[in-house]
GROMACS .gro file of C-alpha atoms in nm:
model
  115
    1UNK     CA    1   0.463   0.721  -0.005
    2UNK     CA    2   0.291   0.404  -0.119
    3UNK     CA    3  -0.075   0.440  -0.214
    4UNK     CA    4  -0.328   0.193  -0.346
    5UNK     CA    5  -0.660   0.345  -0.427
    6UNK     CA    6  -0.960   0.132  -0.528
    7UNK     CA    7  -1.257   0.263  -0.729
    8UNK     CA    8  -1.555   0.138  -0.917
    9UNK     CA    9  -1.765  -0.005  -0.640
   10UNK     CA   10  -2.133   0.065  -0.601
   11UNK     CA   11  -2.483  -0.077  -0.600
   12UNK     CA   12  -2.573  -0.322  -0.872
   13UNK     CA   13  -2.862  -0.562  -0.935
   14UNK     CA   14  -2.810  -0.933  -0.937
   15UNK     CA   15  -2.678  -1.041  -1.274
   16UNK     CA   16  -2.514  -0.706  -1.329
   17UNK     CA   17  -2.152  -0.612  -1.381
   18UNK     CA   18  -1.896  -0.383  -1.222
   19UNK     CA   19  -1.538  -0.303  -1.301
   20UNK     CA   20  -1.314  -0.231  -1.000
   21UNK     CA   21  -0.982  -0.053  -1.052
   22UNK     CA   22  -0.686  -0.011  -0.818
   23UNK     CA   23  -0.442   0.269  -0.894
   24UNK     CA   24  -0.102   0.240  -0.730
   25UNK     CA   25   0.179   0.480  -0.669
   26UNK     CA   26   0.503   0.471  -0.475
   27UNK     CA   27   0.594   0.120  -0.576
   28UNK     CA   28   0.763  -0.038  -0.878
   29UNK     CA   29   0.438  -0.187  -0.989
   30UNK     CA   30   0.575  -0.443  -1.228
   31UNK     CA   31   0.765  -0.612  -0.944
   32UNK     CA   32   0.451  -0.679  -0.745
   33UNK     CA   33   0.197  -0.953  -0.768
   34UNK     CA   34  -0.147  -0.805  -0.726
   35UNK     CA   35  -0.450  -0.947  -0.553
   36UNK     CA   36  -0.812  -0.859  -0.502
   37UNK     CA   37  -0.961  -0.962  -0.168
   38UNK     CA   38  -1.302  -0.905  -0.026
   39UNK     CA   39  -1.457  -0.897   0.317
   40UNK     CA   40  -1.826  -0.934   0.382
   41UNK     CA   41  -1.984  -0.824   0.710
   42UNK     CA   42  -1.904  -1.072   0.983
   43UNK     CA   43  -1.673  -1.276   0.765
   44UNK     CA   44  -1.300  -1.302   0.721
   45UNK     CA   45  -1.126  -1.136   0.437
   46UNK     CA   46  -1.080  -1.375   0.144
   47UNK     CA   47  -0.882  -1.383  -0.168
   48UNK     CA   48  -1.081  -1.330  -0.484
   49UNK     CA   49  -0.818  -1.322  -0.759
   50UNK     CA   50  -0.445  -1.288  -0.813
   51UNK     CA   51  -0.228  -1.184  -1.103
   52UNK     CA   52   0.143  -1.245  -1.089
   53UNK     CA   53   0.421  -1.022  -1.220
   54UNK     CA   54   0.426  -1.243  -1.529
   55UNK     CA   55   0.050  -1.208  -1.584
   56UNK     CA   56  -0.057  -1.552  -1.463
   57UNK     CA   57  -0.396  -1.549  -1.291
   58UNK     CA   58  -0.563  -1.749  -1.024
   59UNK     CA   59  -0.922  -1.725  -0.893
   60UNK     CA   60  -1.116  -1.840  -0.592
   61UNK     CA   61  -1.353  -2.127  -0.655
   62UNK     CA   62  -1.656  -1.907  -0.589
   63UNK     CA   63  -1.567  -1.685  -0.885
   64UNK     CA   64  -1.679  -1.965  -1.123
   65UNK     CA   65  -1.562  -1.785  -1.435
   66UNK     CA   66  -1.748  -1.462  -1.363
   67UNK     CA   67  -1.452  -1.236  -1.278
   68UNK     CA   68  -1.140  -1.138  -1.469
   69UNK     CA   69  -0.834  -0.978  -1.315
   70UNK     CA   70  -0.597  -0.777  -1.531
   71UNK     CA   71  -0.304  -0.546  -1.489
   72UNK     CA   72  -0.158  -0.255  -1.685
   73UNK     CA   73   0.209  -0.211  -1.599
   74UNK     CA   74   0.227   0.111  -1.794
   75UNK     CA   75  -0.054   0.268  -1.592
   76UNK     CA   76   0.033   0.093  -1.261
   77UNK     CA   77  -0.322  -0.036  -1.228
   78UNK     CA   78  -0.498  -0.358  -1.160
   79UNK     CA   79  -0.859  -0.416  -1.254
   80UNK     CA   80  -1.123  -0.671  -1.159
   81UNK     CA   81  -1.410  -0.713  -1.409
   82UNK     CA   82  -1.702  -0.870  -1.231
   83UNK     CA   83  -1.990  -1.014  -1.430
   84UNK     CA   84  -2.304  -1.199  -1.332
   85UNK     CA   85  -2.289  -1.063  -0.977
   86UNK     CA   86  -2.475  -1.233  -0.705
   87UNK     CA   87  -2.599  -1.105  -0.365
   88UNK     CA   88  -2.333  -1.310  -0.197
   89UNK     CA   89  -2.068  -1.102  -0.373
   90UNK     CA   90  -2.161  -0.809  -0.156
   91UNK     CA   91  -1.849  -0.702   0.033
   92UNK     CA   92  -1.577  -0.446   0.060
   93UNK     CA   93  -1.322  -0.524  -0.207
   94UNK     CA   94  -0.955  -0.451  -0.141
   95UNK     CA   95  -0.651  -0.461  -0.366
   96UNK     CA   96  -0.315  -0.573  -0.237
   97UNK     CA   97   0.029  -0.554  -0.381
   98UNK     CA   98   0.291  -0.788  -0.254
   99UNK     CA   99   0.639  -0.925  -0.304
  100UNK     CA  100   0.869  -1.085  -0.058
  101UNK     CA  101   0.915  -0.842   0.226
  102UNK     CA  102   0.650  -0.598   0.111
  103UNK     CA  103   0.273  -0.599   0.153
  104UNK     CA  104   0.047  -0.301   0.074
  105UNK     CA  105  -0.330  -0.267   0.090
  106UNK     CA  106  -0.585  -0.023  -0.037
  107UNK     CA  107  -0.863   0.127   0.167
  108UNK     CA  108  -1.134  -0.078  -0.010
  109UNK     CA  109  -1.440  -0.010  -0.223
  110UNK     CA  110  -1.787  -0.124  -0.137
  111UNK     CA  111  -1.983  -0.352  -0.360
  112UNK     CA  112  -2.350  -0.412  -0.298
  113UNK     CA  113  -2.546  -0.661  -0.503
  114UNK     CA  114  -2.915  -0.618  -0.439
  115UNK     CA  115  -3.245  -0.580  -0.617
   0.00000   0.00000   0.00000
């Protein structure tokens, strides 16, 4: 059974930091590119960051150098370090693992940025 379980969300003040983690099981993790998406209320789900099987990373323009995605192939986890958070970063954050023919999502973790 494939499972992706996000953790680390919560309430943080503007300018604060959070570290999200996604623990996976049931897949050969090193074969999957891993993404973090987010979905704010009333908005479409959007890609935040991606890390390839080789460790290359890509970020959405709105990240502006504030977030870092990383993966640990020994622990089968992918993390998203988020710094200098803004109210507009408020959303449910999802991790996704994909390779050609496979596409798995976690259940999401809520991030609220508010004073």
